[in-house]
Coordinates of C-alpha atoms and ligand atoms in Angstrom, one line a residue:
X1 CA 76.9 27.7 68.8
X2 CA 76.3 27.3 65.1
X3 CA 78.7 24.5 63.9
X4 CA 79.1 23.2 60.1
X5 CA 80.5 19.3 59.9
X6 CA 81.9 19.1 56.3
X7 CA 81.8 15.4 55.5
X8 CA 81.3 13.0 52.9
X9 CA 79.6 9.8 54.3
X10 CA 76.3 9.6 56.8
X11 CA 74.9 6.7 58.3
X12 CA 72.5 5.1 57.5
X13 CA 72.0 6.7 54.4
X14 CA 76.0 6.3 52.4
X15 CA 78.7 4.4 54.7
X16 CA 82.1 3.0 53.5
X17 CA 83.6 3.3 57.1
X18 CA 83.6 4.7 60.8
X19 CA 83.6 8.4 59.2
X20 CA 79.7 7.8 58.5
X21 CA 78.8 6.6 61.9
X22 CA 80.5 10.1 63.2
X23 CA 79.2 12.3 61.0
X24 CA 75.5 11.0 61.7
X25 CA 76.1 10.5 65.6
X26 CA 78.0 13.9 66.7
X27 CA 76.0 16.3 65.0
X28 CA 72.8 14.9 66.4
X29 CA 74.5 14.6 69.7
X30 CA 75.7 18.4 70.0
X31 CA 71.8 19.4 68.6
X32 CA 70.8 17.2 71.4
X33 CA 73.0 19.5 73.9
X34 CA 71.9 22.9 72.2
X35 CA 74.4 23.4 69.6
X36 CA 73.2 24.5 66.4
X37 CA 75.0 21.9 64.1
X38 CA 74.4 20.8 60.6
X39 CA 76.2 19.2 58.0
X40 CA 77.6 19.6 54.4
X41 CA 77.7 16.9 52.0
X42 CA 78.4 16.3 48.4
X43 CA 75.1 15.5 46.6
X44 CA 76.0 11.6 45.9
X45 CA 72.8 9.8 44.7
X46 CA 72.2 8.2 48.0
X47 CA 72.5 11.7 50.0
X48 CA 70.5 13.1 47.3
X49 CA 67.9 10.2 47.7
X50 CA 67.8 10.2 51.6
X51 CA 67.9 13.4 53.1
X52 CA 64.5 14.9 53.5
X53 CA 62.8 18.2 52.0
X54 CA 65.6 19.7 49.9
X55 CA 64.9 23.1 48.9
X56 CA 67.2 25.2 47.2
X57 CA 69.3 27.8 48.8
X58 CA 71.6 29.4 46.1
X59 CA 72.4 29.1 42.6
X60 CA 76.4 29.3 41.7
X61 CA 76.6 28.2 38.2
X62 CA 79.6 26.4 36.6
X63 CA 82.4 25.6 39.3
X64 CA 84.9 23.1 39.6
X65 CA 84.0 21.2 36.5
X66 CA 80.2 21.1 37.4
X67 CA 78.3 22.4 34.6
X68 CA 75.5 23.8 37.0
X69 CA 75.9 23.7 41.0
X70 CA 73.3 24.1 43.3
X71 CA 73.4 24.2 47.1
X72 CA 70.1 22.9 48.6
X73 CA 68.9 22.4 52.2
X74 CA 67.2 19.7 54.0
X75 CA 67.2 17.2 57.2
X76 CA 68.4 13.9 57.8
X77 CA 65.9 11.3 58.3
X78 CA 65.8 10.2 61.9
X79 CA 67.9 12.8 63.6
X80 CA 66.4 16.2 61.9
X81 CA 70.0 17.7 61.7
X82 CA 69.7 20.2 58.9
X83 CA 71.7 19.2 55.7
X84 CA 72.9 21.0 52.9
X85 CA 73.4 19.3 50.2
X86 CA 75.1 20.3 46.9
X87 CA 73.6 19.0 43.6
X88 CA 76.1 19.0 41.1
X89 CA 75.3 16.3 39.1
X90 CA 78.0 15.8 36.7
X91 CA 80.4 15.5 39.7
X92 CA 78.5 13.4 42.1
X93 CA 75.6 11.7 40.0
X94 CA 77.7 8.4 40.0
X95 CA 76.3 5.1 40.9
X96 CA 78.2 3.1 43.7
X97 CA 81.2 4.0 45.7
X98 CA 81.6 7.6 45.9
X99 CA 85.4 7.6 45.5
X100 CA 85.9 5.5 43.1
X101 CA 84.6 3.6 39.8
X102 CA 83.6 0.0 39.4
X103 CA 87.2 -1.0 39.2
X104 CA 88.1 0.7 42.4
X105 CA 90.1 3.0 40.3
X106 CA 89.7 6.6 42.0
X107 CA 88.0 9.3 39.7
X108 CA 90.5 11.4 38.0
X109 CA 88.3 14.6 38.8
X110 CA 88.5 14.0 43.1
X111 CA 90.4 17.1 43.2
X112 CA 87.6 19.1 41.6
X113 CA 84.9 17.3 43.0
X114 CA 85.9 17.7 46.8
X115 CA 87.8 21.0 46.2
X116 CA 84.1 22.3 45.8
X117 CA 83.1 20.5 49.1
X118 CA 85.4 22.5 50.8
X119 CA 84.7 25.6 48.5
X120 CA 81.0 25.9 49.6
X121 CA 81.8 25.3 53.2
X122 CA 83.8 28.7 52.8
X123 CA 81.2 30.2 50.7
X124 CA 78.4 29.4 53.8
X125 CA 80.8 31.4 56.3
X126 CA 80.7 34.1 53.8
X127 CA 77.0 34.5 54.1
X128 CA 75.9 32.3 51.2
X129 CA 72.8 31.1 53.0
X130 CA 71.6 34.5 54.4
X131 CA 69.9 32.9 57.3
X132 CA 72.5 31.1 58.8
X133 CA 76.3 31.6 58.9
X134 CA 78.5 29.1 60.9
X135 CA 81.0 30.2 63.7
X136 CA 82.6 27.3 63.3
X137 CA 83.4 25.6 60.1
X138 CA 84.7 21.3 61.2
X139 CA 86.1 19.5 58.3
X140 CA 86.2 15.5 58.3
X141 CA 88.9 13.7 56.4
X142 CA 90.7 14.8 53.5
X143 CA 87.9 15.1 51.5
X144 CA 86.9 18.4 53.4
X145 CA 90.7 19.2 53.9
X146 CA 90.3 22.3 51.6
X147 CA 87.8 24.0 53.5
X148 CA 89.9 25.6 56.1
X149 CA 92.4 26.7 53.3
X150 CA 89.3 28.5 51.2
X151 CA 88.4 30.2 54.6
X152 CA 91.7 31.1 55.2
X153 CA 91.7 32.7 51.5
X154 CA 88.6 34.5 52.0
X155 CA 89.3 35.9 55.3
X156 CA 92.8 37.2 53.8
X157 CA 90.9 38.8 50.5
X158 CA 88.0 40.5 52.6
X159 CA 90.3 41.3 55.9
X160 CA 87.7 40.3 58.5
X161 CA 86.8 37.1 60.5
X162 CA 84.4 34.8 59.1
X163 CA 84.5 31.7 61.0
X164 CA 86.8 29.2 63.1
X165 CA 87.7 26.0 61.6
X166 CA 88.6 22.3 63.4
X167 CA 90.0 19.5 60.9
X168 CA 89.6 16.1 62.2
X169 CA 91.6 13.5 61.2
X170 CA 89.7 10.1 61.0
X171 CA 92.9 8.1 59.3
X172 CA 95.8 10.0 58.6
X173 CA 96.6 7.4 55.8
X174 CA 94.0 8.9 53.4
X175 CA 95.9 12.0 52.4
X176 CA 94.0 13.5 48.8
X177 CA 97.2 14.1 47.3
X178 CA 97.2 14.9 43.5
X179 CA 99.9 15.9 40.8
X180 CA 101.2 19.6 41.5
X181 CA 98.9 20.8 38.5
X182 CA 96.1 20.6 39.9
X183 CA 96.7 23.3 42.2
X184 CA 95.8 25.7 39.4
X185 CA 92.2 24.5 39.0
X186 CA 91.7 25.1 42.7
X187 CA 91.2 28.9 42.5
X188 CA 93.8 29.5 45.5
X189 CA 96.0 32.4 46.2
X190 CA 99.2 31.3 44.4
X191 CA 101.2 31.9 47.9
X192 CA 99.2 29.1 49.2
X193 CA 101.5 26.5 47.2
X194 CA 104.2 26.2 49.7
X195 CA 105.4 24.3 52.6
X196 CA 103.7 26.5 54.7
X197 CA 100.5 25.5 52.8
X198 CA 98.3 23.1 50.6
X199 CA 102.3 21.6 49.4
X200 CA 103.5 18.5 50.2
X201 CA 106.9 17.0 48.8
X202 CA 105.9 18.8 45.7
X203 CA 102.1 17.4 45.9
X204 CA 98.5 19.4 46.7
X205 CA 97.7 17.6 49.4
X206 CA 94.0 18.4 50.8
X207 CA 94.6 16.7 54.4
X208 CA 97.9 18.9 54.8
X209 CA 95.8 21.7 53.8
X210 CA 93.7 21.1 56.7
X211 CA 95.8 20.3 59.2
X212 CA 98.3 23.6 58.2
X213 CA 95.3 26.0 58.2
X214 CA 92.6 24.8 60.6
X215 CA 92.6 26.6 63.7
X216 CA 92.7 23.4 65.7
X217 CA 93.2 19.4 64.8
X218 CA 91.4 16.8 66.5
X219 CA 91.7 12.9 66.0
X220 CA 89.6 10.5 66.9
X221 CA 91.2 8.8 70.2
X222 CA 94.0 10.3 72.6
X223 CA 96.7 7.4 71.6
X224 CA 96.6 8.1 67.9
X225 CA 96.6 11.7 68.7
X226 CA 100.3 10.9 70.2
X227 CA 101.2 8.3 67.8
X228 CA 100.6 10.4 64.9
X229 CA 103.2 12.6 65.9
X230 CA 105.9 10.1 65.7
X231 CA 107.5 8.7 62.2
X232 CA 106.2 5.4 62.4
X233 CA 102.2 6.4 62.1
X234 CA 102.8 10.0 60.9
X235 CA 102.4 9.1 57.6
X236 CA 104.9 12.1 56.5
X237 CA 102.7 14.6 58.3
X238 CA 104.4 14.0 61.6
X239 CA 106.6 17.2 61.6
X240 CA 103.9 19.5 61.0
X241 CA 101.5 17.7 63.6
X242 CA 104.6 17.9 66.2
X243 CA 104.7 21.7 65.4
X244 CA 100.9 21.9 66.1
X245 CA 101.1 19.7 69.0
X246 CA 99.3 22.3 71.2
X247 CA 96.4 22.9 68.7
X248 CA 96.1 18.9 68.4
X249 CA 93.5 17.2 70.6
X250 CA 92.1 13.0 70.9
X251 CA 88.2 12.9 71.4
X252 CA 87.2 9.3 71.5
X253 CA 84.2 8.4 69.1
X254 CA 81.0 7.6 70.7
X255 CA 78.7 4.6 69.9
X256 CA 75.3 5.4 68.8
X257 CA 73.0 3.7 71.3
X258 CA 70.1 4.1 69.1
X259 CA 71.9 1.6 66.5
X260 CA 74.2 -0.4 68.7
X261 CA 72.1 -1.9 71.9
X262 CA 71.9 -5.4 72.9
X263 CA 68.6 -4.9 74.8
X264 CA 66.8 -2.8 71.7
X265 CA 68.5 -4.1 68.6
X266 CA 65.9 -4.9 65.8
X267 CA 68.5 -6.8 63.7
X268 CA 69.2 -9.7 66.4
X269 CA 67.9 -13.1 67.3
X270 CA 67.1 -12.1 71.0
X271 CA 67.8 -9.3 72.9
X272 CA 69.7 -9.4 76.3
X273 CA 71.4 -6.7 78.5
X274 CA 74.0 -5.6 81.1
X275 CA 71.8 -7.1 84.3
X276 CA 71.6 -10.4 83.0
X277 CA 75.6 -10.2 82.5
X278 CA 75.3 -10.6 86.0
X279 CA 79.3 -11.5 86.6
X280 CA 80.9 -14.3 88.7
X281 CA 77.8 -16.8 89.9
X282 CA 75.2 -15.8 87.3
X283 CA 74.3 -17.8 84.0
X284 CA 75.5 -16.6 80.5
X285 CA 72.7 -13.7 79.0
X286 CA 70.1 -16.2 77.4
X287 CA 69.4 -14.2 74.8
X288 CA 73.0 -13.7 73.5
X289 CA 73.4 -17.3 73.5
X290 CA 70.4 -17.7 71.4
X291 CA 72.0 -15.0 68.9
X292 CA 75.0 -17.4 68.8
X293 CA 72.9 -20.3 67.9
X294 CA 71.2 -18.7 65.3
X295 CA 74.3 -17.5 63.9
X296 CA 75.8 -20.8 64.0
X297 CA 72.8 -22.1 62.3
X298 CA 73.1 -19.7 59.2
X299 CA 76.4 -19.8 58.8
X300 CA 76.6 -23.8 58.7
X301 CA 78.9 -23.7 62.0
X302 CA 78.4 -26.8 64.6
X303 CA 75.7 -25.5 67.1
X304 CA 77.9 -25.8 69.8
X305 CA 78.1 -23.6 72.7
X306 CA 81.4 -25.2 74.1
X307 CA 82.9 -23.7 70.9
X308 CA 84.1 -20.0 71.3
X309 CA 83.1 -18.3 68.3
X310 CA 85.4 -15.5 67.4
X311 CA 84.3 -13.1 64.8
X312 CA 85.3 -9.9 62.6
X313 CA 83.4 -7.1 60.7
X314 CA 86.0 -5.4 58.8
X315 CA 87.2 -3.8 55.8
X316 CA 89.8 -6.2 54.4
X317 CA 92.9 -3.8 54.0
X318 CA 96.7 -4.2 55.2
X319 CA 95.6 -1.5 58.3
X320 CA 93.6 -4.4 59.9
X321 CA 96.2 -6.8 60.6
X322 CA 93.7 -9.4 59.0
X323 CA 97.0 -11.8 57.9
X324 CA 97.2 -12.2 61.4
X325 CA 93.8 -14.0 61.8
X326 CA 94.6 -15.9 58.7
X327 CA 97.7 -17.3 60.2
X328 CA 95.6 -17.9 63.8
X329 CA 93.2 -20.2 61.9
X330 CA 94.8 -23.2 62.7
X331 CA 95.2 -22.5 66.3
X332 CA 91.3 -21.6 66.5
X333 CA 90.1 -24.6 65.1
X334 CA 92.8 -27.0 66.7
X335 CA 91.5 -25.9 69.9
X336 CA 87.8 -26.4 69.0
X337 CA 86.9 -22.7 68.5
X338 CA 84.8 -21.4 65.5
X339 CA 85.2 -18.0 63.5
X340 CA 83.1 -16.4 61.1
X341 CA 84.5 -13.3 59.4
X342 CA 82.5 -10.7 57.6
X343 CA 84.3 -8.3 55.2
X344 CA 85.0 -7.2 51.5
X345 CA 88.3 -5.3 50.1
X346 CA 91.8 -7.1 49.6
X347 CA 91.4 -9.8 46.8
X348 CA 93.9 -11.8 48.3
X349 CA 92.5 -11.8 51.9
X350 CA 89.0 -12.7 50.5
X351 CA 90.8 -16.0 48.2
X352 CA 92.7 -17.3 51.5
X353 CA 89.5 -16.6 53.8
X354 CA 86.9 -18.4 51.7
X355 CA 89.6 -21.2 51.1
X356 CA 89.9 -21.9 55.0
X357 CA 86.0 -21.9 55.2
X358 CA 85.9 -24.5 52.6
X359 CA 88.3 -26.7 54.1
X360 CA 86.5 -26.3 57.9
X361 CA 82.8 -25.7 57.1
X362 CA 82.0 -26.6 60.9
X363 CA 84.4 -24.1 62.1
X364 CA 85.4 -21.4 59.9
X365 CA 82.6 -19.2 58.0
X366 CA 83.0 -16.3 55.7
X367 CA 80.4 -14.1 54.1
X368 CA 82.3 -11.5 51.8
X369 CA 80.5 -8.1 51.2
X370 CA 79.3 -5.2 53.0
X371 CA 76.4 -6.1 55.2
X372 CA 74.7 -4.0 58.1
X373 CA 72.3 -6.1 59.2
X374 CA 74.6 -9.2 59.3
X375 CA 77.3 -7.3 61.0
X376 CA 74.8 -6.7 64.2
X377 CA 74.3 -10.3 64.1
X378 CA 77.8 -11.2 64.1
X379 CA 78.6 -9.0 66.9
X380 CA 76.1 -10.0 69.3
X381 CA 76.7 -13.9 68.5
X382 CA 80.2 -13.7 69.3
X383 CA 82.1 -14.3 72.2
X384 CA 85.2 -12.7 71.1
X385 CA 85.7 -10.2 68.0
X386 CA 88.9 -9.7 66.4
X387 CA 90.9 -6.6 65.8
X388 CA 94.2 -7.0 65.3
X389 CA 95.2 -3.4 63.3
X390 CA 98.6 -2.4 62.8
X391 CA 97.0 0.8 63.5
X392 CA 93.9 1.9 64.4
X393 CA 92.5 5.8 65.1
X394 CA 89.5 5.0 67.1
X395 CA 88.1 1.7 65.7
X396 CA 84.5 1.2 66.4
X397 CA 83.8 -2.9 66.4
X398 CA 85.5 -3.2 69.2
X399 CA 83.3 -0.6 71.2
X400 CA 80.1 -2.7 69.6
X401 CA 81.6 -5.5 71.3
X402 CA 81.9 -4.5 74.7
X403 CA 78.4 -3.3 74.5
X404 CA 77.1 -6.5 73.2
X405 CA 79.3 -8.8 75.9
X406 CA 81.3 -9.7 72.9
X407 CA 85.0 -9.5 74.3
X408 CA 87.6 -7.2 72.0
X409 CA 90.9 -9.1 71.3
X410 CA 93.0 -6.2 70.1
X411 CA 96.2 -4.9 69.3
X412 CA 97.4 -2.0 71.7
X413 CA 97.4 0.5 68.9
X414 CA 95.4 3.8 68.6
X415 CA 91.7 3.7 70.1
X416 CA 92.3 0.0 70.9
X417 CA 94.7 0.7 73.5
X418 CA 92.1 3.5 74.7
X419 CA 89.2 1.4 75.1
X420 CA 90.1 -2.4 76.1
X421 CA 91.5 -3.1 79.3
X422 CA 93.5 -6.3 79.0
X423 CA 92.6 -9.7 80.9
X424 CA 96.0 -9.8 82.7
X425 CA 96.2 -11.4 86.1
X426 CA 96.1 -8.0 88.1
X427 CA 93.6 -6.3 86.0
X428 CA 91.1 -9.9 86.6
X429 CA 92.0 -9.9 90.4
X430 CA 90.5 -6.0 90.3
X431 CA 87.7 -6.8 87.9
X432 CA 88.9 -4.2 85.6
X433 CA 89.6 -6.6 82.5
X434 CA 87.4 -5.8 79.2
X435 CA 89.3 -8.0 76.7
X436 CA 92.1 -9.1 75.4
X437 CA 95.0 -6.8 74.4
X438 CA 98.6 -8.0 72.4
X439 CA 101.4 -5.8 71.4
X440 CA 103.3 -7.4 68.8
X441 CA 102.4 -7.2 65.6
X442 CA 102.8 -11.0 64.6
X443 CA 101.9 -14.4 64.5
X444 CA 103.2 -14.7 68.3
X445 CA 101.7 -11.8 69.6
X446 CA 98.0 -12.7 68.5
X447 CA 98.7 -16.3 69.3
X448 CA 99.3 -15.7 72.8
X449 CA 96.1 -13.6 73.1
X450 CA 93.9 -16.3 71.5
X451 CA 95.3 -18.7 74.0
X452 CA 94.4 -16.5 76.8
X453 CA 91.3 -16.2 75.5
X454 CA 90.3 -19.9 75.0
X455 CA 92.0 -20.0 78.8
X456 CA 89.4 -17.7 80.0
X457 CA 86.6 -19.3 78.1
X458 CA 87.2 -22.6 80.1
X459 CA 87.2 -20.6 83.5
X460 CA 83.0 -19.4 83.1
X461 CA 83.3 -17.0 86.2
X462 CA 85.9 -15.0 85.5
X463 CA 84.4 -14.7 81.8
X464 CA 81.4 -13.7 83.2
X465 CA 82.9 -10.9 85.1
X466 CA 85.0 -9.8 82.0
X467 CA 81.7 -9.8 80.0
X468 CA 79.8 -7.8 82.5
X469 CA 82.6 -5.2 82.7
X470 CA 82.8 -4.3 79.0
X471 CA 78.8 -4.5 78.6
X472 CA 79.0 -1.6 81.6
X473 CA 81.5 1.0 80.0
X474 CA 79.7 4.1 79.0
X475 CA 80.3 5.1 75.2
X476 CA 77.8 7.3 74.3
X477 CA 78.1 10.5 72.1
X478 CA 77.6 13.1 74.7
X479 CA 81.4 13.0 76.4
X480 CA 82.7 13.5 72.9
X481 CA 80.1 16.6 71.9
X482 CA 80.8 18.4 75.4
X483 CA 84.5 18.1 74.5
X484 CA 84.3 19.4 71.0
X485 CA 81.8 22.2 72.2
X486 CA 85.1 22.9 74.7
X487 CA 87.3 23.1 71.8
X488 CA 84.9 25.4 69.7
X489 CA 84.7 27.9 72.9
X490 CA 88.1 28.1 72.8
X491 CA 88.7 29.1 69.0
X492 CA 85.6 31.3 68.8
X493 CA 85.9 33.5 71.8
Ligands
ADP1 P1 87.3 2.0 59.7 O1 86.5 3.3 59.5 O2 88.7 1.9 59.4 O3 86.6 0.6 58.7 P2 85.9 1.3 62.3 O4 86.0 0.6 63.1 O5 86.5 3.0 62.5 O6 87.2 1.4 60.6 O7 84.6 1.6 61.5 C1 83.9 0.5 60.5 C2 82.7 0.4 60.4 O8 82.2 -0.4 59.4 C3 82.1 -0.2 61.5 O9 80.6 0.7 61.7 C4 81.8 -1.6 61.2 O10 80.8 -2.2 61.7 C5 81.8 -1.3 59.8 N1 81.6 -2.4 58.9 C6 83.0 -2.5 58.4 N2 82.8 -3.4 57.4 C7 81.6 -3.9 57.3 C8 81.0 -4.8 56.5 N3 81.6 -5.8 55.9 N4 79.5 -5.2 56.2 C9 79.1 -4.3 57.8 N5 79.9 -3.4 58.5 C10 81.0 -2.9 58.2

């Protein structure tokens, strides 16, 4: 099966969120399972610099505002997955964030930058690389949303089937909506600007285009697949998603074991594994305790194992519910707990967390920024990882927490609901619990879950059972890779 993943970020070369982890791990897992999976990415500086052995495939001349557009083919470091790179310096050769300028304003020509991505995907299905044509074009998020539309347009023009298409929603809140006048620059047939097409409340919507034209739609957890069909989480697209419900699947993301594994992780102070988390009678994993002590030292927190250490690794956005964590800080501090947050984003949240750290230096530590290595140290060191999201398509950090014996405390929403089992009495009794789950998106909801976490921390034997159960969960990419392959087969035969 020849599959082209169309995406904008790939870990470790370029990452602003979980999409990068998926775009690195899923094609690699598919290749391991015998699929000929490749990726297509814009030539952002970090991708141009990091993709190996780039050779020209085609010269395309001027397109979408780029003066000279070329398609190159290289390979991803580590996995060796084949990567097509669009070399269009006028469009992509900009420092920093791939989507926005230094003041965090979206680039005004984003519609051209990402239309080019979708257009090249369709051109590859038409035979732009004579040596390789995809049977499936798999578009990720709004940036790739026009790929299924260009593919449909090319099929209508040629009267032949070129490739099947899949649109994956990693986050429905980001839709790529632009004023209607941009439609004239896209080179799509005029009748595509329609409610049955790319039009969305008078605008052009890249994500809606993908959702409308793709043969199949997926999102990254079964619960989120249900939630986005309701108005509360549907971001205005729930009606379309309901009409396409039979083509919509929720496939849970995996975790790349080569990157996130406490037994081998080169970024943490000491290694440990599930065998050390021996359940009821056993001691806590010694390696994990060493990681906690090292982080407390590094962060200037009081060095105490008795203090449960709560950690947060997150974008600081409204979605992530971190105002609930701010509200819960007094409870954590009063009960003798500690908390360390790593994140960046919303300026007001950054300021508030920094103020809390200044007020309680022994129990609250905050690092503003994006730091992959520190993220590993935090997740290995923590006793509990907090993910109190308002909505969460899949969520990765709670999965890392499970693997690292760091009990997730999460809101029952999206992929968090699918991956964490609450430490209720009955789940504790049956040794099923893996963390703490709360429903109500308010101070009372998170507060009650935190009090349960403190109570369990006092019950050492029970804590270790929950920790061991979490560490035994399997979140490999193989299951997801097989699920996607079955879906591709459905639409190519
Ligand atoms: P989202 O994609 O909505 O940001 P996910 O939980 O799916 O949320 O993925 C977030 C990814 O980004 C995880 O791999 C997490 O470790 C990482 N991450 C988030 N913020 C930071 C940060 N400040 N420093 C390092 N890694 C971060």
